[in-house]
Structures are given as structure tokens and as C-alpha cells.
Amino acid sequence: MFKKEIIAKDGTKILLREPTMRDAEQLTKFVNKLATERHNGILINKRISLEQEKKWLRNNIAETKKNNKIILVATYNGCVIGNCEIWRKKYIENHRGEIAIAISKEYRKRGIGTAMLKELFKLAKKRMKGLEIIEARPISYNIGAKALYRKLGFKKVSEIPKAVKENGKYYKVGIMQLYIK
Ligand SMILES: CC(C)(COP(=O)(O)OP(=O)(O)OC[C@H]1O[C@@H](n2cnc3c(N)ncnc32)[C@H](O)[C@@H]1OP(=O)(O)O)[C@@H](O)C(=O)NCCC(=O)NCCS
């Protein structure tokens, strides 16, 4: 199981590690705090239950064991303050993987997102043999996510019009790719 301490830009010590079922409660709190944030970027705008989170974690830990998925959580003082993941596509698309990431609002812009994704990509290269392309799908208004992905070398290759509808308003979702091979 991966585990590493990183120092955020403000000097805070953050632990990056793979989650276990014991993190279900903390992850539920983390997601529910994000879910109520306007334009949160994570595609979830409703609170989730502990049972839903346990089911998600159980399935995804199983997928991790098959090297189809990697999840990293960032914790500070034992609380989950960040999460990122990569899932590998199947069959004739399995040279591509897609990512998602979120950091709690009060911990953003301290370099934690960058550090998490760098560790995630190192693990993906090691564990997901044959993976060539990593994809990210930021919603058009998500300045922070686009800045993070560009900084890591992602390039926008396409976009999906009207991909997201929030409060009656449509938004495009960009498709960004990073070649790792
Ligand atoms: C997107 C997100 C994960 C970035 O995480 P983070 O820890 O704040 O990112 P970092 O501190 O590593 O910043 C990476 C770069 O992006 C820039 N950046 C981050 N947020 C920014 C913002 N809101 N506006 C402009 N630039 C921003 C940083 O300045 C940094 O560049 P620098 O090193 O040149 O200063 C975080 O804002 C977040 O969780 N947002 C809500 C969920 C979300 O949108 N997830 C992505 C879905 S596609």
C-alpha cells in the first residue's frame, strides 16, 4: 500500500496514502462538504450516504487489486482533505485512463493537487502496464482544474458541448490528454 508524506507550500505536512474501508466515514464527510459547494467541479451536487460511500469504496478497492484503479487520499490530522483517482478503461480503450481529483476548499492552492497527481501518475506507470494516455475532463468554468492539468502537461484535445447542466444552465466539458509514453 502506497504511503508518503508531502509538505504543502505553506509548510503543512500532508499524508498521501491509499484508502481502506476504515476511511468510509471521513470520505463521506469530505464528499458531502464538496457537494454543497457551488460549481464544485466534481459532478456530484447531492449529499451521499455512508452506505453509498462504503459500497463505492468496496467496489473500488476490489478494482485496485486488479490494477484497474488507483485511489489516493490526502489526510491532515487524520481527516481526509483530498482525494484523487485514476481508472483504466477496458478492452480496446485500455491504453487510456481517466482521472478525478478534489481538495477541500481551505487546502487549495498549496500545491497539494499537483503533488497528489504526480504520485498518482508514478503509481499508474508502475501498476497499469500498457497505459499510454491519461485523460481529464474539466467543466468549462473550472479555472483551477484547467490550470492544474496544464501545469502537469495536459493538452486540450476536444470538448463536449452541453455536457453539464447546473441550475438550468449548460456548460461544456473539455477533454484534456497527457501522453505518458
Ligand atoms: C482543481 C483542484 C484539485 C486544484 O488543486 P490544488 O491543490 O488547489 O492545486 P495546486 O495548488 O497544486 O495548483 C496547481 C496550479 O494551478 C493553479 N491554480 C489552482 N487553483 C487555481 C484557481 N482557482 N485559479 C487559477 N489558478 C489556479 C495554481 O496556482 C497552481 O499553479 P502554480 O504552481 O503555477 O501556482 C482544486 O481546486 C479542487 O479541488 N477544486 C474542486 C474540485 C475540482 O474542480 N476537481 C477537478 C475536477 S476536473
mmCIF file of N, CA and C and ligand atoms in Angstrom, residues 9 40-42 101-103 108-114 137-138 142-145 147-149 151, ligand 1:
data_model
loop_
_atom_site.group_PDB
_atom_site.id
_atom_site.type_symbol
_atom_site.label_atom_id
_atom_site.label_comp_id
_atom_site.label_asym_id
_atom_site.label_seq_id
_atom_site.Cartn_x
_atom_site.Cartn_y
_atom_site.Cartn_z
ATOM 1 N N LYS A 9 2.786 23.879 0.236
ATOM 2 C CA LYS A 9 3.508 25.152 0.061
ATOM 3 C C LYS A 9 3.572 25.983 1.343
ATOM 4 N N ASN A 40 -18.675 23.002 -7.854
ATOM 5 C CA ASN A 40 -17.610 22.264 -7.158
ATOM 6 C C ASN A 40 -16.695 21.468 -8.095
ATOM 7 N N GLY A 41 -17.125 21.285 -9.336
ATOM 8 C CA GLY A 41 -16.271 20.625 -10.328
ATOM 9 C C GLY A 41 -16.285 19.114 -10.288
ATOM 10 N N ILE A 42 -16.994 18.505 -9.322
ATOM 11 C CA ILE A 42 -16.891 17.047 -9.155
ATOM 12 C C ILE A 42 -18.089 16.248 -9.673
ATOM 13 N N ILE A 101 -10.075 14.439 -9.319
ATOM 14 C CA ILE A 101 -9.371 14.950 -8.123
ATOM 15 C C ILE A 101 -10.208 16.011 -7.439
ATOM 16 N N ALA A 102 -10.117 16.072 -6.132
ATOM 17 C CA ALA A 102 -10.730 17.182 -5.377
ATOM 18 C C ALA A 102 -9.955 17.391 -4.083
ATOM 19 N N ILE A 103 -9.806 18.657 -3.738
ATOM 20 C CA ILE A 103 -9.146 19.049 -2.490
ATOM 21 C C ILE A 103 -10.149 19.910 -1.723
ATOM 22 N N ARG A 108 -6.797 24.317 -0.747
ATOM 23 C CA ARG A 108 -6.436 24.511 -2.159
ATOM 24 C C ARG A 108 -5.323 25.536 -2.333
ATOM 25 N N LYS A 109 -4.740 25.515 -3.539
ATOM 26 C CA LYS A 109 -3.665 26.453 -3.923
ATOM 27 C C LYS A 109 -2.449 26.371 -2.997
ATOM 28 N N ARG A 110 -2.172 25.167 -2.499
ATOM 29 C CA ARG A 110 -0.975 24.974 -1.670
ATOM 30 C C ARG A 110 -0.086 23.901 -2.287
ATOM 31 N N GLY A 111 -0.395 23.543 -3.544
ATOM 32 C CA GLY A 111 0.431 22.544 -4.228
ATOM 33 C C GLY A 111 0.049 21.097 -3.942
ATOM 34 N N ILE A 112 -1.032 20.894 -3.171
ATOM 35 C CA ILE A 112 -1.396 19.518 -2.799
ATOM 36 C C ILE A 112 -1.930 18.749 -4.018
ATOM 37 N N GLY A 113 -2.756 19.430 -4.836
ATOM 38 C CA GLY A 113 -3.299 18.779 -6.047
ATOM 39 C C GLY A 113 -2.175 18.326 -6.966
ATOM 40 N N THR A 114 -1.192 19.209 -7.175
ATOM 41 C CA THR A 114 -0.057 18.875 -8.042
ATOM 42 C C THR A 114 0.697 17.662 -7.478
ATOM 43 N N ARG A 137 -11.289 15.681 -17.488
ATOM 44 C CA ARG A 137 -12.466 16.310 -18.100
ATOM 45 C C ARG A 137 -12.976 17.480 -17.264
ATOM 46 N N PRO A 138 -12.290 18.610 -17.318
ATOM 47 C CA PRO A 138 -12.761 19.759 -16.524
ATOM 48 C C PRO A 138 -13.967 20.458 -17.148
ATOM 49 N N ASN A 142 -14.125 25.661 -14.759
ATOM 50 C CA ASN A 142 -13.199 25.205 -13.712
ATOM 51 C C ASN A 142 -11.753 25.669 -13.965
ATOM 52 N N ILE A 143 -11.526 26.947 -13.711
ATOM 53 C CA ILE A 143 -10.216 27.579 -13.950
ATOM 54 C C ILE A 143 -9.101 26.836 -13.203
ATOM 55 N N GLY A 144 -9.370 26.486 -11.934
ATOM 56 C CA GLY A 144 -8.350 25.847 -11.097
ATOM 57 C C GLY A 144 -7.924 24.499 -11.662
ATOM 58 N N ALA A 145 -8.909 23.674 -12.034
ATOM 59 C CA ALA A 145 -8.594 22.335 -12.564
ATOM 60 C C ALA A 145 -7.826 22.461 -13.883
ATOM 61 N N ALA A 147 -5.919 24.885 -14.840
ATOM 62 C CA ALA A 147 -4.553 25.359 -14.538
ATOM 63 C C ALA A 147 -3.694 24.197 -14.035
ATOM 64 N N LEU A 148 -4.275 23.394 -13.160
ATOM 65 C CA LEU A 148 -3.543 22.239 -12.612
ATOM 66 C C LEU A 148 -3.149 21.258 -13.719
ATOM 67 N N TYR A 149 -4.101 20.919 -14.586
ATOM 68 C CA TYR A 149 -3.816 19.931 -15.643
ATOM 69 C C TYR A 149 -2.792 20.471 -16.643
ATOM 70 N N LYS A 151 -0.482 22.638 -16.075
ATOM 71 C CA LYS A 151 0.818 22.665 -15.393
ATOM 72 C C LYS A 151 1.487 21.291 -15.461
HETATM 73 C C1 LIG B 1 -8.685 21.716 -9.063
HETATM 74 C C2 LIG B 1 -8.065 21.440 -7.715
HETATM 75 C C3 LIG B 1 -8.000 19.937 -7.487
HETATM 76 C C4 LIG B 1 -6.634 22.022 -7.685
HETATM 77 O O1 LIG B 1 -5.985 21.574 -6.509
HETATM 78 P P1 LIG B 1 -4.930 22.481 -5.755
HETATM 79 O O2 LIG B 1 -4.336 21.701 -4.647
HETATM 80 O O3 LIG B 1 -5.556 23.765 -5.395
HETATM 81 O O4 LIG B 1 -3.847 22.700 -6.917
HETATM 82 P P2 LIG B 1 -2.382 23.258 -6.772
HETATM 83 O O5 LIG B 1 -2.250 24.097 -5.541
HETATM 84 O O6 LIG B 1 -1.424 22.132 -6.918
HETATM 85 O O7 LIG B 1 -2.318 24.221 -8.041
HETATM 86 C C5 LIG B 1 -1.861 23.807 -9.308
HETATM 87 C C6 LIG B 1 -1.687 25.032 -10.196
HETATM 88 O O8 LIG B 1 -2.971 25.515 -10.574
HETATM 89 C C7 LIG B 1 -3.142 26.861 -10.185
HETATM 90 N N1 LIG B 1 -4.483 27.038 -9.646
HETATM 91 C C8 LIG B 1 -5.116 26.260 -8.749
HETATM 92 N N2 LIG B 1 -6.346 26.748 -8.497
HETATM 93 C C9 LIG B 1 -6.468 27.853 -9.256
HETATM 94 C C10 LIG B 1 -7.510 28.782 -9.457
HETATM 95 N N3 LIG B 1 -8.678 28.685 -8.784
HETATM 96 N N4 LIG B 1 -7.326 29.790 -10.339
HETATM 97 C C11 LIG B 1 -6.166 29.900 -11.023
HETATM 98 N N5 LIG B 1 -5.126 29.036 -10.879
HETATM 99 C C12 LIG B 1 -5.281 28.039 -10.015
HETATM 100 C C13 LIG B 1 -2.133 27.078 -9.062
HETATM 101 O O9 LIG B 1 -1.764 28.433 -8.980
HETATM 102 C C14 LIG B 1 -1.000 26.177 -9.469
HETATM 103 O O10 LIG B 1 -0.118 26.802 -10.374
HETATM 104 P P3 LIG B 1 1.313 27.374 -9.840
HETATM 105 O O11 LIG B 1 2.039 26.191 -9.275
HETATM 106 O O12 LIG B 1 1.905 27.925 -11.071
HETATM 107 O O13 LIG B 1 0.986 28.368 -8.788
HETATM 108 C C15 LIG B 1 -8.875 22.146 -6.571
HETATM 109 O O14 LIG B 1 -9.091 23.493 -6.926
HETATM 110 C C16 LIG B 1 -10.230 21.497 -6.301
HETATM 111 O O15 LIG B 1 -10.323 20.520 -5.562
HETATM 112 N N6 LIG B 1 -11.307 22.009 -6.905
HETATM 113 C C17 LIG B 1 -12.644 21.448 -6.701
HETATM 114 C C18 LIG B 1 -12.812 20.074 -7.338
HETATM 115 C C19 LIG B 1 -12.423 20.085 -8.789
HETATM 116 O O16 LIG B 1 -12.674 21.043 -9.504
HETATM 117 N N7 LIG B 1 -11.805 18.988 -9.252
HETATM 118 C C20 LIG B 1 -11.360 18.851 -10.633
HETATM 119 C C21 LIG B 1 -12.442 18.280 -11.479
HETATM 120 S S1 LIG B 1 -11.993 18.175 -13.186
#
